[in-house]
XYZ file of C-alpha atoms in Angstrom:
776
model
C 258.264 35.384 -121.872
C 261.770 34.379 -120.302
C 262.468 30.463 -119.979
C 264.985 29.195 -116.803
C 265.595 25.532 -115.322
C 264.644 24.775 -111.861
C 264.815 21.020 -110.432
C 265.482 20.038 -114.146
C 262.084 21.223 -115.094
C 262.131 23.583 -118.040
C 259.491 26.644 -116.938
C 258.480 30.149 -119.024
C 257.668 32.481 -117.395
C 256.561 36.369 -117.913
C 260.077 39.197 -117.881
C 260.229 40.413 -114.467
C 258.923 37.121 -113.297
C 260.578 36.350 -109.831
C 262.716 32.680 -109.332
C 259.044 32.266 -105.822
C 256.617 32.602 -109.481
C 258.595 29.899 -112.027
C 258.467 26.886 -108.872
C 255.239 28.653 -107.900
C 254.152 27.654 -111.724
C 255.775 23.770 -112.314
C 254.491 23.257 -108.717
C 257.417 23.942 -107.403
C 256.718 24.693 -103.140
C 260.538 26.722 -101.661
C 259.910 27.067 -98.078
C 258.810 30.699 -97.337
C 257.064 33.047 -94.023
C 257.486 36.966 -96.587
C 256.363 36.707 -99.841
C 252.167 36.442 -100.198
C 251.053 36.891 -103.363
C 249.657 39.548 -102.490
C 251.528 41.838 -101.335
C 254.748 43.162 -102.244
C 258.062 41.241 -102.061
C 259.841 42.430 -98.490
C 262.867 39.438 -98.610
C 262.698 39.883 -95.060
C 262.916 35.998 -93.976
C 265.865 34.751 -96.136
C 263.937 31.221 -95.794
C 262.772 30.784 -99.937
C 267.045 31.130 -100.598
C 267.731 28.498 -103.751
C 271.205 27.462 -105.786
C 271.129 29.626 -108.418
C 273.397 28.758 -110.575
C 277.081 30.596 -110.576
C 275.732 32.570 -107.846
C 278.496 32.696 -105.099
C 275.895 32.409 -102.451
C 271.829 31.318 -101.728
C 269.642 33.709 -103.258
C 266.364 34.631 -102.154
C 263.720 32.766 -104.577
C 260.924 35.566 -103.808
C 263.280 38.916 -105.028
C 265.520 36.866 -107.640
C 264.511 38.082 -111.284
C 264.637 35.753 -113.154
C 267.229 35.968 -116.837
C 267.505 33.645 -119.956
C 268.902 30.545 -118.974
C 269.084 31.028 -115.617
C 269.378 27.366 -113.402
C 268.056 27.052 -110.363
C 268.260 24.452 -107.458
C 265.800 24.324 -104.803
C 266.989 21.242 -103.403
C 270.718 21.263 -103.563
C 272.766 20.580 -100.203
C 273.838 24.381 -101.000
C 270.729 25.144 -100.098
C 268.844 23.087 -97.722
C 271.593 24.599 -95.661
C 271.072 27.474 -96.571
C 267.956 27.447 -95.713
C 268.591 24.774 -92.714
C 270.593 27.943 -90.832
C 267.353 29.998 -91.620
C 264.710 28.477 -89.571
C 267.902 28.494 -86.773
C 268.079 31.460 -86.427
C 264.325 32.633 -87.186
C 263.702 29.521 -83.394
C 266.314 31.547 -81.648
C 264.099 34.339 -79.681
C 261.399 32.191 -80.521
C 260.055 31.659 -77.369
C 259.069 26.877 -78.411
C 254.845 28.051 -77.216
C 252.851 25.608 -79.604
C 251.233 23.808 -76.863
C 249.505 26.770 -75.905
C 249.279 28.665 -78.999
C 246.253 28.879 -80.982
C 248.175 28.735 -84.305
C 249.370 25.602 -83.309
C 248.625 23.111 -85.679
C 247.521 25.630 -88.210
C 250.463 27.605 -87.967
C 253.652 28.264 -91.372
C 256.378 28.554 -89.112
C 255.822 24.521 -86.481
C 255.247 23.128 -89.824
C 258.599 24.503 -91.516
C 260.926 23.960 -88.240
C 259.562 20.184 -88.946
C 261.371 19.741 -92.788
C 264.091 22.587 -91.909
C 264.416 22.715 -88.636
C 266.886 20.907 -86.054
C 265.843 18.836 -83.117
C 267.963 21.486 -80.046
C 268.797 24.431 -80.213
C 271.840 25.773 -79.996
C 271.462 28.804 -78.968
C 271.928 29.257 -75.384
C 271.818 33.331 -74.174
C 268.893 34.083 -72.542
C 265.346 34.646 -75.233
C 264.296 38.202 -75.572
C 261.480 38.978 -74.239
C 258.508 41.112 -76.040
C 255.742 43.047 -74.098
C 252.012 42.397 -75.679
C 250.508 45.467 -77.233
C 246.857 46.071 -76.994
C 245.321 46.048 -80.872
C 241.538 46.586 -80.100
C 239.378 43.884 -80.159
C 239.109 42.166 -82.922
C 242.835 41.351 -83.442
C 245.086 39.785 -80.046
C 249.185 41.084 -80.261
C 249.312 39.594 -76.773
C 252.712 37.025 -77.957
C 254.049 39.024 -79.793
C 257.280 37.581 -78.825
C 256.149 34.768 -81.215
C 257.571 37.183 -84.577
C 258.780 36.817 -86.872
C 259.005 40.024 -88.236
C 258.126 39.462 -91.881
C 255.563 42.346 -92.304
C 253.565 40.853 -94.047
C 250.583 43.016 -91.655
C 252.408 45.900 -92.437
C 252.148 45.649 -96.000
C 248.906 44.492 -95.763
C 248.249 47.437 -94.247
C 249.519 49.486 -96.442
C 248.677 47.822 -99.397
C 245.135 46.169 -99.211
C 243.726 48.048 -96.711
C 245.331 51.497 -97.277
C 246.272 52.668 -93.822
C 249.544 51.684 -92.762
C 248.005 50.516 -88.822
C 251.586 48.209 -87.489
C 255.521 49.354 -88.401
C 258.129 48.633 -87.066
C 260.445 50.320 -84.770
C 263.864 49.177 -83.389
C 266.800 47.017 -85.203
C 267.892 43.798 -85.275
C 266.996 41.790 -81.869
C 265.105 45.253 -80.871
C 263.134 44.733 -83.446
C 258.843 45.206 -82.786
C 256.258 45.154 -84.813
C 253.479 47.655 -83.199
C 250.430 49.976 -83.944
C 250.938 54.383 -83.674
C 251.164 54.816 -79.703
C 247.309 54.347 -77.827
C 245.992 53.473 -81.431
C 244.023 50.314 -82.450
C 243.716 48.596 -84.820
C 240.603 50.385 -86.969
C 241.164 49.132 -90.461
C 237.365 47.434 -91.949
C 239.875 44.911 -92.958
C 241.863 44.444 -90.361
C 241.301 40.639 -89.790
C 243.366 39.322 -92.730
C 245.935 40.461 -90.489
C 245.106 37.456 -89.047
C 245.457 35.192 -91.801
C 248.523 36.248 -93.449
C 250.601 36.194 -90.002
C 252.441 32.899 -90.335
C 252.600 32.223 -87.061
C 250.922 33.126 -83.929
C 251.504 36.428 -83.419
C 248.094 38.333 -84.570
C 245.442 35.844 -83.812
C 241.474 36.336 -82.954
C 240.642 38.082 -79.616
C 236.657 36.898 -79.710
C 238.210 33.342 -80.475
C 241.207 33.562 -78.862
C 241.677 29.647 -76.132
C 238.327 28.707 -77.384
C 239.477 25.837 -79.536
C 241.890 24.106 -81.286
C 242.562 23.874 -85.266
C 241.955 19.721 -85.577
C 238.841 19.813 -83.516
C 236.929 22.119 -86.024
C 235.269 20.957 -88.820
C 235.444 23.737 -92.046
C 231.828 24.265 -94.087
C 232.196 27.023 -96.634
C 229.156 29.269 -96.404
C 228.732 32.911 -97.938
C 227.943 35.861 -96.451
C 225.849 38.758 -95.877
C 225.975 41.313 -94.479
C 227.179 43.123 -98.300
C 226.400 42.285 -101.629
C 230.240 40.836 -102.957
C 228.550 37.875 -101.366
C 232.976 36.357 -99.947
C 232.579 32.999 -99.861
C 233.120 31.788 -95.821
C 234.661 29.164 -93.915
C 232.992 28.958 -91.185
C 234.553 26.865 -88.486
C 232.162 24.301 -86.313
C 232.554 21.783 -82.562
C 229.520 21.346 -80.563
C 227.372 22.404 -84.032
C 228.714 26.049 -82.559
C 229.950 28.168 -84.953
C 233.716 29.037 -83.696
C 235.645 30.780 -86.537
C 234.528 32.492 -90.152
C 237.242 33.124 -92.326
C 238.018 33.417 -95.879
C 237.522 30.609 -98.551
C 240.209 32.225 -101.426
C 237.929 32.546 -105.053
C 239.419 35.164 -106.585
C 236.439 36.064 -108.736
C 234.498 37.634 -105.974
C 235.927 37.538 -102.315
C 239.485 37.126 -103.531
C 240.971 35.894 -100.423
C 239.965 38.450 -98.448
C 237.245 38.942 -96.145
C 236.181 42.048 -93.730
C 235.196 42.252 -90.398
C 231.717 42.258 -90.943
C 231.968 39.017 -91.880
C 235.298 37.388 -89.937
C 233.666 38.410 -86.164
C 229.700 38.671 -86.847
C 229.182 34.536 -85.763
C 229.227 36.437 -82.511
C 226.363 37.534 -83.379
C 225.118 33.431 -83.643
C 225.300 32.413 -80.270
C 223.878 36.058 -78.670
C 222.227 35.120 -75.467
C 219.163 37.091 -76.956
C 218.918 33.791 -79.957
C 215.268 33.019 -80.143
C 215.025 29.046 -79.523
C 211.648 28.412 -78.948
C 208.429 29.544 -80.789
C 205.845 31.950 -78.627
C 203.024 34.566 -78.643
C 201.752 37.253 -76.268
C 198.842 36.398 -74.334
C 196.606 39.118 -73.790
C 197.825 40.089 -71.407
C 200.980 41.228 -72.931
C 202.764 38.432 -71.053
C 205.127 36.160 -74.223
C 205.531 32.008 -73.570
C 206.699 29.360 -75.954
C 204.141 27.568 -77.076
C 204.553 23.989 -79.567
C 205.237 25.065 -83.320
C 201.852 24.694 -83.433
C 200.308 26.078 -82.130
C 201.977 28.715 -82.915
C 201.764 28.319 -86.459
C 197.608 28.189 -85.663
C 198.285 31.261 -83.667
C 199.876 33.377 -86.954
C 196.781 31.536 -89.215
C 194.054 32.433 -87.341
C 195.562 35.989 -86.756
C 196.180 37.452 -90.766
C 192.717 35.742 -91.248
C 191.412 37.948 -88.611
C 192.814 40.904 -90.739
C 192.144 39.669 -93.479
C 187.667 39.088 -93.061
C 188.269 42.209 -91.002
C 190.077 44.234 -93.165
C 190.874 42.935 -96.285
C 193.716 41.589 -98.282
C 195.375 44.870 -98.968
C 195.711 45.592 -94.645
C 198.649 43.221 -95.009
C 201.931 43.345 -95.504
C 205.143 41.846 -95.808
C 208.709 43.139 -95.056
C 212.004 41.385 -95.630
C 215.408 42.087 -94.178
C 217.896 42.079 -97.138
C 219.895 38.978 -95.999
C 216.550 36.767 -96.099
C 218.092 33.571 -99.004
C 216.387 33.961 -102.617
C 214.158 31.074 -101.500
C 212.789 33.118 -98.279
C 212.372 35.684 -100.802
C 210.429 33.436 -102.861
C 208.538 32.474 -100.179
C 207.218 35.538 -98.817
C 206.201 36.886 -102.270
C 204.689 33.506 -103.047
C 202.312 33.369 -99.483
C 202.034 37.632 -99.995
C 200.640 37.171 -102.580
C 198.375 34.040 -102.603
C 196.515 35.557 -99.467
C 195.590 38.216 -102.452
C 198.593 41.883 -101.105
C 200.532 43.436 -103.167
C 202.109 44.502 -100.109
C 206.304 42.986 -100.079
C 209.078 44.362 -100.014
C 212.628 43.827 -98.354
C 213.461 47.957 -99.679
C 213.145 48.487 -96.393
C 215.221 51.772 -96.566
C 213.891 53.090 -99.892
C 212.185 56.579 -100.623
C 211.367 57.164 -103.820
C 207.982 55.447 -104.606
C 208.774 55.406 -108.037
C 211.983 52.975 -109.038
C 210.619 51.211 -109.214
C 208.576 52.747 -112.335
C 211.831 53.990 -113.307
C 213.850 50.959 -113.135
C 213.543 48.271 -116.315
C 215.128 44.452 -114.736
C 217.371 43.842 -111.612
C 219.773 46.636 -110.999
C 222.912 45.540 -110.209
C 226.862 45.783 -110.482
C 226.531 46.382 -114.333
C 230.126 43.901 -114.481
C 231.891 41.209 -112.379
C 232.813 42.345 -109.846
C 236.229 41.059 -110.552
C 235.981 43.319 -114.211
C 236.167 46.518 -110.955
C 239.917 46.244 -111.095
C 240.338 46.551 -115.198
C 238.566 49.966 -115.496
C 239.829 53.199 -116.354
C 237.761 55.626 -115.151
C 235.190 55.270 -112.410
C 232.891 57.310 -111.303
C 230.894 56.168 -107.862
C 227.727 58.166 -106.401
C 226.903 58.454 -103.318
C 228.322 56.029 -101.237
C 229.869 55.027 -98.306
C 232.493 52.818 -99.742
C 234.278 51.872 -97.679
C 231.948 50.880 -94.433
C 229.170 49.390 -96.954
C 231.617 47.717 -99.422
C 234.257 47.316 -97.668
C 235.323 45.264 -100.237
C 234.106 46.922 -103.556
C 236.790 49.408 -102.210
C 239.555 47.254 -101.791
C 239.430 46.256 -105.476
C 239.473 50.149 -106.448
C 242.000 50.667 -104.834
C 244.228 48.172 -106.445
C 242.786 49.789 -109.408
C 244.090 53.270 -108.759
C 247.833 51.677 -107.971
C 248.066 50.307 -111.402
C 246.601 53.636 -112.766
C 242.925 53.592 -113.053
C 241.205 56.954 -112.014
C 238.793 57.332 -109.197
C 236.003 60.008 -109.117
C 232.860 60.990 -106.609
C 229.817 61.951 -105.544
C 228.922 62.397 -102.500
C 227.804 63.936 -99.072
C 230.493 62.981 -96.345
C 234.010 63.328 -97.543
C 234.907 60.509 -96.145
C 238.275 59.074 -96.749
C 238.555 55.947 -99.267
C 241.669 55.427 -98.759
C 242.573 55.509 -102.287
C 244.038 57.502 -105.180
C 241.446 60.515 -105.318
C 241.167 62.292 -109.249
C 238.680 64.290 -108.801
C 235.886 65.250 -105.734
C 232.117 66.856 -105.609
C 230.577 66.622 -102.016
C 227.829 67.833 -101.955
C 224.171 68.354 -98.843
C 221.701 65.279 -100.450
C 220.067 67.855 -101.680
C 221.878 68.617 -104.274
C 223.218 65.253 -105.633
C 220.819 65.642 -109.022
C 222.291 68.925 -109.615
C 225.790 67.892 -109.109
C 225.308 65.042 -111.595
C 223.452 67.716 -114.817
C 226.880 70.164 -113.912
C 228.884 66.650 -115.273
C 226.661 66.248 -118.409
C 226.340 70.026 -118.585
C 230.366 70.483 -118.804
C 231.152 66.159 -120.839
C 227.998 68.036 -123.393
C 230.185 70.927 -123.456
C 233.544 69.577 -124.477
C 232.503 67.514 -126.534
C 230.508 69.493 -128.690
C 227.519 68.504 -127.914
C 223.893 69.786 -127.119
C 223.519 70.109 -123.867
C 219.751 68.917 -122.604
C 217.095 70.878 -122.136
C 216.524 69.656 -118.773
C 219.648 71.285 -117.307
C 218.407 74.243 -118.573
C 220.689 76.974 -116.660
C 223.458 74.706 -115.152
C 226.855 76.275 -114.824
C 229.062 73.721 -114.618
C 231.670 74.028 -111.250
C 234.871 73.781 -110.862
C 235.227 70.277 -109.855
C 231.731 69.283 -111.854
C 234.788 70.259 -115.405
C 237.391 68.335 -113.340
C 235.573 65.067 -112.766
C 234.150 65.052 -116.487
C 237.730 65.730 -118.202
C 238.759 62.883 -116.268
C 236.064 60.169 -116.648
C 235.885 61.923 -121.226
C 239.277 60.189 -121.471
C 238.437 57.380 -120.082
C 238.205 53.072 -122.756
C 236.526 51.630 -119.710
C 234.734 53.617 -117.960
C 231.717 53.324 -115.070
C 229.646 54.420 -113.037
C 228.594 53.667 -109.751
C 225.365 53.898 -107.931
C 225.825 53.576 -104.292
C 223.685 53.275 -101.411
C 222.517 56.972 -100.457
C 222.133 57.170 -104.079
C 219.401 54.393 -104.406
C 217.677 55.453 -101.076
C 217.883 58.557 -102.465
C 214.454 60.751 -102.290
C 215.111 61.308 -105.941
C 216.636 58.028 -106.792
C 214.951 57.987 -110.199
C 215.757 61.214 -111.423
C 219.744 60.113 -109.205
C 219.772 56.792 -111.762
C 218.411 58.530 -114.189
C 220.674 61.178 -114.942
C 223.872 59.075 -113.945
C 222.915 56.827 -117.156
C 223.147 60.403 -119.188
C 227.090 60.581 -118.430
C 227.543 56.832 -118.651
C 225.922 57.525 -122.136
C 228.040 60.531 -123.040
C 230.761 58.111 -122.595
C 229.641 54.988 -123.694
C 230.485 53.354 -119.972
C 228.834 50.694 -117.856
C 225.696 52.006 -115.409
C 225.803 49.591 -111.691
C 224.222 49.740 -108.925
C 226.523 48.845 -106.272
C 223.525 47.104 -103.492
C 222.948 47.363 -100.409
C 222.828 44.075 -98.550
C 223.463 40.559 -98.644
C 220.844 39.399 -101.419
C 220.011 42.274 -102.809
C 219.879 40.732 -107.025
C 218.749 37.880 -105.586
C 215.322 39.649 -103.735
C 215.194 41.688 -107.015
C 215.058 38.247 -108.571
C 212.143 36.104 -105.765
C 209.561 39.144 -107.224
C 209.364 41.039 -102.982
C 208.583 44.136 -104.803
C 204.662 44.589 -105.173
C 203.134 45.367 -108.813
C 199.682 46.464 -109.335
C 199.018 48.775 -106.954
C 201.075 47.191 -103.763
C 202.956 49.093 -101.522
C 206.779 49.721 -101.314
C 207.909 49.603 -97.308
C 207.855 53.344 -96.957
C 204.420 52.636 -97.929
C 203.243 50.613 -95.908
C 204.857 52.296 -92.475
C 203.942 55.342 -93.531
C 200.161 54.808 -94.529
C 199.962 51.823 -91.285
C 197.501 47.892 -91.477
C 196.475 46.566 -89.589
C 198.552 43.369 -90.210
C 202.121 43.046 -90.099
C 204.723 39.676 -91.824
C 208.330 40.920 -91.557
C 211.073 38.077 -91.694
C 214.870 38.667 -90.312
C 214.286 42.223 -89.782
C 214.326 45.266 -86.955
C 211.764 47.961 -88.333
C 213.249 50.225 -86.429
C 217.457 50.203 -86.998
C 216.300 48.671 -90.434
C 213.656 51.187 -91.957
C 214.392 54.632 -93.545
C 212.337 55.932 -90.627
C 212.722 54.120 -87.221
C 209.455 56.328 -85.968
C 206.538 55.724 -88.203
C 208.308 51.917 -88.245
C 207.755 51.630 -84.397
C 204.021 53.674 -84.731
C 203.109 51.044 -87.176
C 203.613 48.266 -85.750
C 202.592 49.340 -82.969
C 199.314 49.927 -84.173
C 198.749 47.395 -86.236
C 196.157 44.278 -84.224
C 199.229 41.676 -85.744
C 202.651 41.111 -85.864
C 204.475 37.572 -87.077
C 208.144 38.405 -86.371
C 210.279 35.133 -88.079
C 213.099 35.967 -86.410
C 216.470 34.638 -85.266
C 216.550 37.921 -82.665
C 213.947 38.019 -78.849
C 214.866 41.600 -79.283
C 214.526 42.624 -82.018
C 210.661 41.084 -82.051
C 209.055 41.274 -78.688
C 208.028 44.617 -77.957
C 205.720 45.133 -81.480
C 204.806 41.008 -82.249
C 202.383 39.536 -81.480
C 204.218 35.915 -82.412
C 207.369 35.156 -82.987
C 208.395 32.317 -84.290
C 212.414 31.134 -84.323
C 213.491 30.820 -87.688
C 217.839 30.230 -88.868
C 220.758 32.842 -89.626
C 222.922 31.660 -92.726
C 224.875 29.230 -90.807
C 221.834 27.123 -89.877
C 219.854 26.808 -93.557
C 220.618 25.890 -96.969
C 219.482 29.121 -99.828
C 220.346 30.715 -102.244
C 222.502 34.089 -102.188
C 223.079 36.505 -105.230
C 225.770 39.054 -105.061
C 225.645 42.630 -106.972
C 227.293 40.559 -110.080
C 224.482 38.032 -110.240
C 225.798 34.642 -109.358
C 223.881 32.867 -107.577
C 225.628 30.697 -104.637
C 223.713 28.687 -102.782
C 225.053 26.817 -99.461
C 223.655 24.407 -97.067
C 223.652 25.099 -93.067
C 226.734 24.504 -91.242
C 225.223 23.913 -88.302
C 222.104 22.104 -86.904
C 219.422 25.163 -86.143
C 219.401 26.297 -82.198
C 216.495 24.929 -80.104
C 213.479 24.760 -81.907
C 214.490 27.096 -84.576
C 213.968 26.112 -88.254
C 214.655 26.981 -91.335
C 212.777 30.197 -92.699
C 212.174 28.694 -96.315
C 210.075 25.873 -94.186
C 208.357 28.447 -92.338
C 207.005 30.163 -95.047
C 206.223 26.302 -97.338
C 203.926 25.139 -93.526
C 202.518 28.167 -93.191
C 201.089 28.029 -96.857
C 200.566 25.229 -96.681
C 197.212 26.437 -93.356
C 195.658 28.850 -95.083
C 194.885 26.717 -97.899
C 197.555 28.593 -100.156
C 199.027 27.045 -103.789
C 201.971 26.432 -104.948
C 204.024 25.693 -101.157
C 204.791 22.110 -102.911
C 208.097 22.331 -102.462
C 210.703 19.771 -100.359
C 213.299 21.044 -101.122
C 215.035 24.492 -100.919
C 216.644 23.924 -104.521
C 213.136 23.245 -106.231
C 212.357 26.803 -104.640
C 215.268 28.417 -105.422
C 215.646 26.246 -109.247
C 212.160 28.797 -109.555
C 212.920 31.793 -109.627
C 216.638 31.003 -111.090
C 215.245 29.264 -113.993
C 216.879 30.002 -117.264
C 219.244 32.778 -117.256
C 220.161 35.511 -114.647
C 222.197 37.151 -116.353
C 219.601 38.080 -118.735
C 216.827 39.550 -115.887
C 219.259 42.368 -115.501
C 219.554 45.484 -116.317
C 220.310 48.968 -115.236
C 218.372 50.864 -117.608
C 216.718 54.191 -117.291
C 212.910 54.827 -118.214
C 212.726 57.985 -116.802
C 213.633 61.417 -117.954
C 217.239 63.193 -116.086
C 216.351 66.667 -114.554
C 217.162 68.609 -111.775
C 214.356 67.201 -109.429
C 213.301 69.084 -106.586
C 215.032 71.944 -105.429
C 217.646 71.998 -102.818
C 216.545 72.671 -99.853
C 217.380 75.951 -97.894
C 218.022 74.546 -93.880
C 220.262 71.786 -92.610
C 219.604 68.927 -93.756
C 221.146 65.344 -92.456
C 223.682 63.008 -93.695
C 222.968 59.640 -92.126
C 225.470 56.722 -92.218
C 224.692 53.039 -91.815
C 227.708 52.231 -89.651
C 228.931 48.916 -91.014
C 228.899 47.834 -88.290
C 225.081 48.292 -87.210
C 223.717 47.131 -91.206
C 222.234 44.050 -89.132
C 220.440 42.391 -86.744
C 223.625 39.369 -86.927
C 226.949 42.689 -86.719
C 224.436 43.891 -83.606
C 224.463 41.331 -81.771
C 228.143 40.741 -82.111
C 230.217 41.554 -79.071
C 233.609 42.146 -80.779
C 232.759 44.462 -83.578
C 229.888 45.919 -80.870
C 233.421 46.942 -79.239
C 235.422 48.620 -82.276
C 235.638 52.823 -81.707
C 233.490 51.402 -85.525
C 230.488 50.926 -83.434
C 230.815 54.487 -81.136
C 227.971 56.281 -79.721
C 228.026 58.310 -82.919
C 228.459 62.094 -82.771
C 226.910 65.108 -84.123
C 228.960 66.137 -87.128
C 228.927 69.314 -89.029
C 232.036 71.845 -91.202
C 233.510 75.072 -89.498
C 231.192 76.648 -91.042
C 228.152 75.465 -90.182
C 229.264 75.401 -86.518
C 230.048 78.659 -86.250
C 226.758 79.660 -87.560
C 225.035 77.521 -85.519
C 226.447 79.451 -82.494
C 228.272 76.247 -81.269
C 231.096 75.059 -80.387
C 232.793 71.514 -80.797
C 232.703 69.015 -77.827
C 228.988 69.859 -76.234
C 226.797 68.276 -76.118
C 223.671 69.168 -78.119
C 220.022 68.371 -79.153
C 219.595 67.278 -82.675
C 215.314 67.677 -83.595
C 213.958 66.888 -87.003
C 209.574 66.644 -87.430
C 209.749 63.115 -86.119
C 211.652 63.035 -82.857
C 214.602 64.456 -81.042
C 218.644 62.914 -79.754
C 221.037 64.586 -77.598
C 224.735 63.953 -79.102
C 227.564 65.657 -78.871
C 228.730 67.622 -81.628
C 232.017 67.273 -83.846
C 233.795 69.265 -86.387
C 234.146 67.519 -89.551
C 235.567 69.723 -91.952
C 235.373 67.544 -95.320
C 231.362 67.909 -94.672
C 229.484 70.436 -97.012
C 228.210 73.749 -95.595
C 224.792 72.948 -94.367
C 224.733 68.796 -93.154
C 224.667 67.748 -90.464
C 226.091 64.204 -90.173
C 223.718 61.931 -87.789
C 224.464 58.231 -88.386
C 221.641 55.695 -88.900
C 220.448 52.558 -87.354
C 221.652 52.917 -83.982
C 219.245 53.133 -80.587
C 220.660 56.439 -80.323
C 219.389 58.634 -83.460
C 216.294 56.188 -84.255
C 214.213 59.307 -83.094
C 215.264 61.646 -85.615
C 212.987 59.923 -88.169
C 214.623 59.243 -91.704
C 217.988 59.780 -93.579
C 217.428 62.943 -95.676
C 215.466 64.530 -93.758
C 215.898 68.770 -92.296
C 217.583 69.184 -88.605
C 217.833 71.515 -86.312
C 220.784 71.378 -83.691
C 220.684 74.108 -80.210
C 222.118 74.557 -77.706
C 220.664 72.130 -74.515
C-alpha cells in the first residue's frame, strides 16, 4: 500500500493505483471525460489535470501513478486554471446545440461546462463539421460534431464487447470516430456505447427525439430475456416505456446490459398488443368481451374437456420468462384440475432429464465468480448470443489468464481467447466429452470408466484435458443446446464425470429469464405427467398457454402447430394478439414484466423481485391475478393470495440455495450412435428468443435478425455438389424451407446450420433432426 495526501486528506491505496483512484477512495470528484472505471486508461481528454507538488506542470489524475509521500491538490488555483483551459479547448468546436440534443439533462460535458466553462468563447473561427455516420438501427451517430474524442466507445468495443467496430481516423481537428467502411455496429452489447459516451455524439436511435430526460420517471426492474437477470432502470413517460438503461449491480450485470435488454422495450409498445379479452365464436371470428365473459368461457371450456376426456387431456405450457408467481399459480391450477401435464421448458427434448437431475439445475456458483475461474469448459452453447453478459465476464477473465475451453457444434467466434476447442456435430457431443474424460483418466493414471471402453481421445480432446487438469478453480458449464439435446442426461452425466475427476464445479447456464424460478415453483411434470415435448407430440384436447408462442418457442414448431390446431379448447394468456389468434379459443391479455409485480430467479439462484413500471395497457391484467381468479372460478383450493408477494413467499420459503443441485443421478456413457446423415445445427437468433424481442422494431432491423441462411462447410458443400449463394431447398421429415446457401468453414463436416425460432424455418421441425439439402 502507498500513502499519499490529497486535498489535505491522507489515504492508502494499492501500489500501481492512479491519483484518480485515491481521490475516489476519499470521496473527492475529479472532473473527467475519458476515464471510465471499466475501461483502460487513455488520458485523452486532460480534463482531470491536478496539481502535484514538485511536478513542473499539472498532471492527469487518471494516468499518474501514486508514489509514497505524494501531495496532490485537486482544487488549487493551478489545477482549476488547467481544468478551465481544457474545457475551453473542448468547447471550441462543440456545436453547443444543447436545446435539441437528446443527451441534454444527463450530459457530462454540459454538467462540467457549468463549473469549468466560460460565459463566452474567445474562438471566432468557423467550427469544424463532422459528417454523420450510419451505425445501424440501434445506435445513432447523427451528430458526430459533438464528439470530444474521449475514445470510450472505441475502448468499450475492444475491451468489453470484444470487437473493434469503431476507431479513430485523421489527426488533430480532422480526427473522427467512425465505423469500418460500409459496416454497421453489430455487437450484442453495442448499446452500452451510448451509456459510456459522455456527450451527445452517440445516442439511442429508437429513443431519438421522443422525450426529454427530465420528463421521464425512473423505475427499477429486472430483464426477462436471459438467465443473467440484468438489473434495469425503466424510464417512463405517460405510462409508456420510453427507454431502458442499466442499473449498476456489480454482482449481476456490473454496469452493462445487452442490446436485447436495452431495446426490446419497443415490443411492449407494439401495435400487436392484446388489450382486451377476446373469444372466438363458432364462425371463427374474434370478438372483444368483458373479463367476466372471457373467464366464464375458459372455465366452461376446461370443464367440458375434463368431463368428456378426463383431466389427463389438459396440458399447461409456459414461456421461460413468466414470473415465479405465474409459474407457481399455473402449476397450482394444473394440479388443482387434476393433471400433472405442466412444463415451461418448451425446447427440451430429453424425456429422461428430469429423472437424471437431483434438484434445481443452476450455474453452480455466483455470477461474479465466473471472472475468478482459472479454467472453464463450456459445452453446447452459442455463448455470445444466448448469454451476452456471461460471455463478457469470461472475456475479462480470459484477459487475466483464465483458460476458456469450448466443446460446441458451430464454431462461433466468442470474441475471446480460446485455449482449445472441439467442434463436432450435435450427435457427437456425448462422445466428445467421453474423449476428454478418457484423456483425463490416462493423464492421471486412473482407470478409464467402463462406459467409455473403446474411446480413443483425439488431439484436441487431449489438449482440453491437459489444460483443464491444470486448473485449481475450474468449472464445466452446460449451455442451452446441451440441455435441450436429445441426450441431455448423458451429456450432463459425462460433464459431471469430468468435473468430479478434476475437482471442478458443474453448472448450467440455464435458458430464459426465469428457468431456475420455474423449477423452484415446480412448474414441471411429476407422477407420470407429460413434459412439453410429449404434450405437443401426443396431442391433448386442451391447452393452457402462458406467455408462449409455441410454434416459435417450442423445439418442434410443426408438432406444436398441429397439436394446438387439433385441440378442442385452447386458452392463451398472452400480451400479443398474433401469438395466439391462429389456434386459441380464448385470449386473455396478461401483463408483460413491465406491467406486473413479480420475481425472477437468475442462474445463480438470486431471487430478484420487481414492481410494475407502468399501468397495464387497456384491460390487460397481471398474469398471477388472472390465474388466481381462474382457480377461484374452477373452485380449486389454495387460490386465496391477495398479493404477488404472498405467492412468492409460498414458493421461496426458506433458503433457496438448499434446493439448488447440479448432481446428476444417471450413469455416464456414449449415448446413441452418431448420425450418419446431415445433422441440423439450430441456434436461436438472439433477437428471436422471446415474444417481446420479436416485436421490437430496432432489434428486428439489426443484421442479427436477417433471414437465416443454410450454412455448411466446404467439404459438405462439395459433397452436395452445390455452390455458395444458391437458393436451396432444405428438407426434414416434418417439412421443407427454401433458403440461401452460405459457406461457413467453422462448422464440422455433415453439419447444416439453420436457425430455429424463425418463421422461415419453422416448417423444418425440431432442432436436432436430419436434413436433406437439394438444388431447386
